[in-house]
Each structure stands twice: as C-alpha cells, then as structure tokens.
Amino acid sequence: MHSGLIIVDKPPGLTSHDVVARLRRLTGTRKVGHAGTLDPMATGVLVIGINKATRLLTYIVGTAKTYRATIRLGASTLTDDAEGGITGSTTTAQVTDAAIIAGIAALTGEIRQVPSSVSAIKVKGERAYARVRAGEEVVLAARPVTVHSFELNATRRLTGENPAGEGSEVIDLDVTVECSSGTYIRALARDLGAGLGVGGHLTALRRTRVGPYELGQAKTLEQLEQEADGDGSVQILDIADAARALMPVRELTDTEASELSFGRRIARSTDGSHSVERPAAAFRPDGELVALLADAESHAQPVLVFTPDLGA
C-alpha cells in the first residue's frame, strides 16, 4: 500500500475512529489517520491519510468545510443535536420567515461561537463530552470562527411534533454552510434557535467538502471493501496528487530536488509567500513529491522531506 488519501463517505452511526480502524484492516497498515472528526450522527466527507500522507493531515484539518444540514427550531437538546435529550421546547408559530433570514444573517461572517458542551475539545486534559456524560456542567469559552456562507434552501412548518404540547409547531430548515475549521454546525443550530427565542438543534448533517476534496470523490466503506475483495488493494489518491490539490506548488530542478533530499536550503520562491503554516509542495521534474517548503528571508527550507515511496 503506497502513500495517499482515501476520501470516505462516512455512514451514520460510526465514529471517525471506527472508520480509521476499518481502513487499517483494509489497507494492511497501521499508519492511518483522519483530518477532522465527524460525529457519529453525521455523514459525508472524511479524509483519511495512509502512510506518509498522514503528514498532510495537519494542513487539511485547517481548511474550509461545506455542510448540508437540517435545523429544527422549537426544541433545544442537551447535545445541540437529535442524539441528546430535549431540554426545552416552544411553539414556533410566531416565528416569521423574515426573522429566520435575519437570524441566519447574524450568524454569517466572522463571529464568536461557543462550542457545544459535548464537543471533543479538551478541558483540563479530558474531552468535554466525557465530563458532560459524567454529570459535570461544562461551559466552553467562545472562539472566533468564520461562516463564509449560510444559505437557507428550504423551510418546512410542521405541527404536532413539538413536545411543548398538542398542536404546537416546529420549523425544519434545510441549509448549506461553508465555514472555517473549528466551526460547529450544531452550535449554529443552537444559536439560531436561541436568537429566535424558540430553541434549536441539528437533526441531520452531511459534510460535502473538506478543502479541495469533495463528496464526488468519496467512496463508501462498502465500495472500498469490494475493491479490496476484488484484487486485494484499495485505490487511493496518490500523495503527489493530494498535495497538488491542497497546496501551492513549486516545481524544482534536479539540483534543487537533490539538495532538498538531504534537508538543505534552496533559493526561496519568487514571491516569498510560503510559510510554515501554508508551505509549498515541491516536486521533482518527474512529478514526485520531494518536500514541503517554507520561505525565509533569502532561502526556502524544508518543513517536511518525503523519501521515495517504496510501498510504505
């Protein structure tokens, strides 16, 4: 198994770690990781790194993501999604379409968001969700995130489904959200409902894009298992192709590639724009990925050096 990425269409009911475990068995290597957790309820794009491509995952985690989601207005839950018990409910009969649009607009752009208390964020060395499950009240600090777009695709007004009482009304909103890394869609659902005074939570979530990797590239676990059963191998996105899609590209001469293979500096790029946080993917003339490069004052230095892939 060579190095590269597998774009998985994660099914509901599995954790991201479950998917990693399945891929370890299918690929026959322990060097497997993922770029950004999806909750068990969520489906869609989960980027899996194999062998040396696990070193790219740090750069993939920080990319923008796109989601399709359904938000239910009229009820709040312990987890801000449908998996948690209802903590409060209110009829939404008084909520107008104009108010919904205004509420969405208020949550678009650069905002400060309090993550869900059952997120995977660590509090004093322990995951927040573990503390909540143990009965502890957890309130996380607000953090800056960017909601690039928050589009309302459909509105459905339903009656008789709200625990507030017979004949009460809830509103289901189908939305598409493009956001920065670290944004919690269920927190958007919670905050939209809170702003409208009726509560809200997430009932469905599907991630359709992580950085340059889209749902159209993804395969289900069943499809990957069929590939492995067919010829004993799983098709992957080669590490060179994955890096070209993800990062700025620098084409090297043979001499530069040789220098970098020994960890030496070379001349910096013409615009000097490559940083440790956003390095350039440097390629030999034959297309092989050699290193990730960051520019300094007068030179470029390797952030990571990739040795030739001989099957691991």
Short mmCIF file of C-alpha atoms in Angstrom, two decimals:
data_model
loop_
_atom_site.label_atom_id
_atom_site.label_comp_id
_atom_site.label_asym_id
_atom_site.label_seq_id
_atom_site.Cartn_x
_atom_site.Cartn_y
_atom_site.Cartn_z
CA MET A 1 0.00 0.00 0.00
CA HIS A 2 1.53 3.30 -1.14
CA SER A 3 1.02 6.71 0.48
CA GLY A 4 -2.02 8.82 -0.29
CA LEU A 5 -5.51 9.83 0.74
CA ILE A 6 -8.78 7.97 0.77
CA ILE A 7 -11.87 10.18 0.65
CA VAL A 8 -14.54 8.27 2.56
CA ASP A 9 -18.30 8.89 2.55
CA LYS A 10 -18.80 8.17 6.24
CA PRO A 11 -22.07 6.43 7.13
CA PRO A 12 -24.19 7.35 10.17
CA GLY A 13 -23.56 5.53 13.42
CA LEU A 14 -19.78 5.23 13.14
CA THR A 15 -17.18 7.42 14.81
CA SER A 16 -14.24 8.75 12.81
CA HIS A 17 -12.03 6.37 14.81
CA ASP A 18 -14.25 3.45 13.71
CA VAL A 19 -13.59 4.41 10.08
CA VAL A 20 -9.84 4.60 10.70
CA ALA A 21 -9.92 1.12 12.24
CA ARG A 22 -11.77 -0.27 9.21
CA LEU A 23 -9.24 1.31 6.84
CA ARG A 24 -6.31 -0.11 8.81
CA ARG A 25 -7.68 -3.57 8.20
CA LEU A 26 -8.40 -2.92 4.52
CA THR A 27 -5.02 -1.34 3.73
CA GLY A 28 -2.91 -3.59 5.92
CA THR A 29 -1.05 -0.69 7.58
CA ARG A 30 -1.20 0.96 11.00
CA LYS A 31 -0.21 4.33 9.53
CA VAL A 32 -3.75 5.63 9.07
CA GLY A 33 -5.31 8.86 10.36
CA HIS A 34 -8.15 11.25 9.63
CA ALA A 35 -8.38 15.01 9.02
CA GLY A 36 -11.19 16.31 11.21
CA THR A 37 -13.72 14.43 13.29
CA LEU A 38 -17.29 13.79 12.17
CA ASP A 39 -19.85 12.99 14.88
CA PRO A 40 -21.46 9.53 14.70
CA MET A 41 -24.75 11.11 13.55
CA ALA A 42 -23.06 12.94 10.68
CA THR A 43 -22.28 11.55 7.23
CA GLY A 44 -20.14 12.58 4.30
CA VAL A 45 -16.55 13.51 3.55
CA LEU A 46 -13.94 12.12 5.92
CA VAL A 47 -10.38 12.47 4.62
CA ILE A 48 -8.18 9.52 5.55
CA GLY A 49 -4.38 9.64 5.26
CA ILE A 50 -2.41 6.46 4.51
CA ASN A 51 1.29 6.02 5.39
CA LYS A 52 3.33 9.16 4.62
CA ALA A 53 0.19 11.08 3.61
CA THR A 54 -0.73 11.21 7.31
CA ARG A 55 1.82 14.04 7.41
CA LEU A 56 -0.50 16.12 5.19
CA LEU A 57 -3.44 15.79 7.57
CA THR A 58 -2.33 18.75 9.71
CA TYR A 59 -2.74 21.02 6.69
CA ILE A 60 -6.07 19.50 5.67
CA VAL A 61 -7.61 19.93 9.14
CA GLY A 62 -7.33 23.71 8.88
CA THR A 63 -9.10 24.05 5.52
CA ALA A 64 -12.65 25.32 4.99
CA LYS A 65 -15.54 22.84 5.03
CA THR A 66 -19.01 22.71 3.47
CA TYR A 67 -22.05 21.04 5.03
CA ARG A 68 -25.67 20.34 4.22
CA ALA A 69 -27.78 20.27 7.38
CA THR A 70 -31.30 20.31 8.76
CA ILE A 71 -32.02 22.55 11.73
CA ARG A 72 -35.14 22.09 13.82
CA LEU A 73 -36.49 25.21 15.51
CA GLY A 74 -38.75 24.79 18.53
CA ALA A 75 -36.72 22.49 20.75
CA SER A 76 -33.33 22.55 22.47
CA THR A 77 -31.37 19.41 23.36
CA LEU A 78 -28.55 18.55 25.71
CA THR A 79 -26.17 17.88 22.82
CA ASP A 80 -27.50 20.52 20.38
CA ASP A 81 -28.41 17.69 18.03
CA ALA A 82 -31.03 14.95 17.73
CA GLU A 83 -28.99 12.47 19.80
CA GLY A 84 -29.47 14.41 23.04
CA GLY A 85 -32.48 14.60 25.32
CA ILE A 86 -34.80 17.58 24.90
CA THR A 87 -34.12 20.28 27.48
CA GLY A 88 -36.82 22.74 26.39
CA SER A 89 -39.44 23.33 23.72
CA THR A 90 -41.55 26.23 22.47
CA THR A 91 -44.05 26.61 19.66
CA THR A 92 -42.65 28.40 16.62
CA ALA A 93 -45.99 29.71 15.34
CA GLN A 94 -44.85 33.30 15.90
CA VAL A 95 -41.52 32.93 14.05
CA THR A 96 -41.65 34.66 10.67
CA ASP A 97 -39.64 33.86 7.57
CA ALA A 98 -38.10 37.34 7.79
CA ALA A 99 -36.93 36.66 11.35
CA ILE A 100 -35.32 33.40 10.25
CA ILE A 101 -33.46 35.14 7.44
CA ALA A 102 -32.28 37.86 9.82
CA GLY A 103 -31.15 35.24 12.34
CA ILE A 104 -29.12 33.44 9.70
CA ALA A 105 -27.54 36.72 8.57
CA ALA A 106 -26.48 37.44 12.17
CA LEU A 107 -24.59 34.14 12.23
CA THR A 108 -22.79 34.74 8.92
CA GLY A 109 -19.30 36.19 8.61
CA GLU A 110 -16.74 36.48 11.37
CA ILE A 111 -18.45 35.52 14.62
CA ARG A 112 -17.57 34.30 18.09
CA GLN A 113 -19.04 30.87 18.77
CA VAL A 114 -19.32 28.85 21.98
CA PRO A 115 -18.71 25.20 21.03
CA SER A 116 -21.21 22.58 22.11
CA SER A 117 -20.52 21.31 25.62
CA VAL A 118 -20.37 17.75 24.23
CA SER A 119 -17.65 18.55 21.71
CA ALA A 120 -14.27 16.79 21.64
CA ILE A 121 -12.49 19.89 22.98
CA LYS A 122 -10.30 19.04 25.94
CA VAL A 123 -10.95 20.65 29.33
CA LYS A 124 -8.09 20.07 31.79
CA GLY A 125 -6.92 17.08 29.79
CA GLU A 126 -10.34 15.44 29.37
CA ARG A 127 -12.79 15.63 26.47
CA ALA A 128 -15.70 17.97 27.17
CA TYR A 129 -18.26 15.31 26.19
CA ALA A 130 -16.79 12.90 28.74
CA ARG A 131 -17.23 15.47 31.50
CA VAL A 132 -20.83 16.10 30.46
CA ARG A 133 -21.59 12.36 30.42
CA ALA A 134 -20.17 12.17 33.95
CA GLY A 135 -22.75 14.73 35.06
CA GLU A 136 -20.49 17.78 35.09
CA GLU A 137 -21.74 21.11 33.76
CA VAL A 138 -19.34 22.30 31.07
CA VAL A 139 -19.32 25.78 29.54
CA LEU A 140 -16.63 26.32 26.91
CA ALA A 141 -15.12 29.67 26.01
CA ALA A 142 -16.25 31.45 22.85
CA ARG A 143 -13.81 31.36 19.95
CA PRO A 144 -13.60 33.20 16.65
CA VAL A 145 -14.82 31.32 13.57
CA THR A 146 -15.82 32.37 10.08
CA VAL A 147 -19.08 31.35 8.43
CA HIS A 148 -18.33 32.13 4.79
CA SER A 149 -21.90 31.42 3.70
CA PHE A 150 -25.10 30.24 5.42
CA GLU A 151 -27.77 29.54 2.81
CA LEU A 152 -31.39 28.65 3.51
CA ASN A 153 -32.55 26.08 0.96
CA ALA A 154 -35.99 25.11 2.25
CA THR A 155 -38.39 25.83 5.13
CA ARG A 156 -40.94 23.32 6.42
CA ARG A 157 -43.51 24.19 9.09
CA LEU A 158 -44.74 21.08 10.91
CA THR A 159 -47.42 20.69 13.59
CA GLY A 160 -47.98 18.19 16.34
CA GLU A 161 -44.31 17.19 16.67
CA ASN A 162 -43.18 19.57 19.38
CA PRO A 163 -43.09 18.32 22.98
CA ALA A 164 -44.39 21.75 24.04
CA GLY A 165 -47.91 20.40 23.55
CA GLU A 166 -50.54 19.19 21.14
CA GLY A 167 -50.97 21.40 18.12
CA SER A 168 -47.66 23.17 18.63
CA GLU A 169 -45.43 23.89 15.68
CA VAL A 170 -41.79 23.27 14.80
CA ILE A 171 -39.85 24.55 11.81
CA ASP A 172 -37.30 22.47 9.89
CA LEU A 173 -34.71 24.40 7.89
CA ASP A 174 -32.55 22.80 5.19
CA VAL A 175 -29.34 24.79 4.97
CA THR A 176 -25.91 24.78 3.34
CA VAL A 177 -23.00 26.15 5.36
CA GLU A 178 -19.47 26.89 4.23
CA CYS A 179 -17.24 27.67 7.18
CA SER A 180 -13.76 27.79 8.62
CA SER A 181 -12.17 24.97 10.52
CA GLY A 182 -13.39 24.81 14.11
CA THR A 183 -16.96 25.87 13.35
CA TYR A 184 -19.66 23.70 14.95
CA ILE A 185 -22.80 23.39 12.83
CA ARG A 186 -24.86 22.20 15.78
CA ALA A 187 -23.79 25.34 17.65
CA LEU A 188 -25.14 27.38 14.72
CA ALA A 189 -28.45 25.49 15.07
CA ARG A 190 -28.49 26.13 18.83
CA ASP A 191 -27.66 29.83 18.44
CA LEU A 192 -30.17 30.38 15.64
CA GLY A 193 -32.93 28.90 17.79
CA ALA A 194 -31.81 30.87 20.83
CA GLY A 195 -31.76 34.11 18.85
CA LEU A 196 -35.33 33.47 17.71
CA GLY A 197 -36.41 32.66 21.25
CA VAL A 198 -37.61 29.12 20.48
CA GLY A 199 -34.54 26.91 20.80
CA GLY A 200 -32.97 24.86 18.05
CA HIS A 201 -30.95 21.76 17.34
CA LEU A 202 -29.47 19.80 14.46
CA THR A 203 -31.37 16.81 13.07
CA ALA A 204 -29.17 15.94 10.05
CA LEU A 205 -25.63 16.78 8.96
CA ARG A 206 -23.71 15.82 5.83
CA ARG A 207 -20.23 17.14 5.06
CA THR A 208 -19.82 17.67 1.34
CA ARG A 209 -16.35 19.21 1.12
CA VAL A 210 -13.10 19.40 3.09
CA GLY A 211 -10.69 21.84 1.45
CA PRO A 212 -10.28 20.70 -2.18
CA TYR A 213 -11.70 17.21 -1.54
CA GLU A 214 -15.37 16.79 -2.39
CA LEU A 215 -18.16 14.27 -1.94
CA GLY A 216 -17.98 13.31 -5.61
CA GLN A 217 -14.52 11.81 -4.92
CA ALA A 218 -15.69 9.86 -1.88
CA LYS A 219 -16.36 6.14 -1.63
CA THR A 220 -18.43 4.30 0.92
CA LEU A 221 -16.83 1.70 3.16
CA GLU A 222 -18.76 -0.97 1.25
CA GLN A 223 -17.26 0.21 -2.05
CA LEU A 224 -13.76 0.19 -0.56
CA GLU A 225 -14.29 -3.30 0.84
CA GLN A 226 -15.43 -4.51 -2.58
CA GLU A 227 -12.23 -3.09 -4.11
CA ALA A 228 -10.13 -4.91 -1.52
CA ASP A 229 -12.03 -8.15 -2.10
CA GLY A 230 -11.60 -7.80 -5.86
CA ASP A 231 -7.83 -7.51 -6.23
CA GLY A 232 -6.55 -7.15 -2.67
CA SER A 233 -5.90 -3.41 -2.90
CA VAL A 234 -7.73 -0.17 -2.23
CA GLN A 235 -7.48 2.70 -4.70
CA ILE A 236 -6.08 5.87 -3.15
CA LEU A 237 -5.45 9.45 -4.21
CA ASP A 238 -1.68 9.45 -4.65
CA ILE A 239 0.20 11.67 -2.21
CA ALA A 240 1.57 13.82 -5.05
CA ASP A 241 -1.89 14.46 -6.49
CA ALA A 242 -3.27 15.10 -2.99
CA ALA A 243 -0.58 17.70 -2.29
CA ARG A 244 -1.05 19.43 -5.66
CA ALA A 245 -4.75 19.88 -4.89
CA LEU A 246 -4.10 21.10 -1.36
CA MET A 247 -1.12 23.45 -1.52
CA PRO A 248 0.73 25.99 -3.62
CA VAL A 249 3.09 24.16 -5.96
CA ARG A 250 6.79 24.70 -6.62
CA GLU A 251 8.45 22.85 -9.49
CA LEU A 252 12.08 22.04 -8.76
CA THR A 253 15.14 21.48 -10.87
CA ASP A 254 17.04 18.23 -10.43
CA THR A 255 19.73 20.09 -8.47
CA GLU A 256 17.19 21.68 -6.10
CA ALA A 257 15.48 18.34 -5.57
CA SER A 258 18.81 16.72 -4.71
CA GLU A 259 19.65 19.44 -2.18
CA LEU A 260 16.27 19.14 -0.50
CA SER A 261 16.52 15.37 -0.30
CA PHE A 262 19.43 15.98 2.10
CA GLY A 263 17.45 18.57 4.07
CA ARG A 264 19.40 21.53 2.69
CA ARG A 265 18.09 25.00 1.90
CA ILE A 266 17.49 26.28 -1.61
CA ALA A 267 16.60 29.71 -3.01
CA ARG A 268 13.24 30.97 -1.85
CA SER A 269 10.26 31.24 -4.18
CA THR A 270 9.89 34.28 -6.42
CA ASP A 271 7.17 35.85 -4.25
CA GLY A 272 8.38 34.56 -0.88
CA SER A 273 4.82 33.75 0.19
CA HIS A 274 5.21 30.21 1.52
CA SER A 275 5.11 29.85 5.29
CA VAL A 276 5.38 27.04 7.82
CA GLU A 277 1.58 27.24 8.22
CA ARG A 278 1.00 27.28 4.44
CA PRO A 279 4.01 25.69 2.77
CA ALA A 280 4.51 24.90 -0.88
CA ALA A 281 4.52 21.34 -2.18
CA ALA A 282 7.81 20.90 -4.05
CA PHE A 283 8.07 18.41 -6.92
CA ARG A 284 10.90 16.84 -8.90
CA PRO A 285 10.82 17.25 -12.69
CA ASP A 286 9.34 13.73 -12.88
CA GLY A 287 6.39 14.76 -10.66
CA GLU A 288 7.48 13.08 -7.42
CA LEU A 289 6.71 14.97 -4.18
CA VAL A 290 10.02 15.86 -2.50
CA ALA A 291 9.22 18.22 0.36
CA LEU A 292 7.02 20.92 1.82
CA LEU A 293 8.83 24.28 1.71
CA ALA A 294 8.63 27.47 3.76
CA ASP A 295 10.28 30.72 2.63
CA ALA A 296 12.71 32.57 4.87
CA GLU A 297 14.46 35.88 4.18
CA SER A 298 16.81 34.64 1.47
CA HIS A 299 16.07 30.95 1.13
CA ALA A 300 13.48 28.21 1.28
CA GLN A 301 13.83 25.47 3.84
CA PRO A 302 12.07 22.12 4.09
CA VAL A 303 9.28 21.79 6.62
CA LEU A 304 8.94 18.11 5.71
CA VAL A 305 11.04 15.92 3.44
CA PHE A 306 9.50 12.89 1.73
CA THR A 307 11.68 9.93 0.89
CA PRO A 308 10.79 7.82 -2.16
CA ASP A 309 7.66 5.74 -1.58
CA LEU A 310 8.62 2.09 -1.73
CA GLY A 311 5.26 0.77 -0.60
CA ALA A 312 5.04 2.37 2.85
#
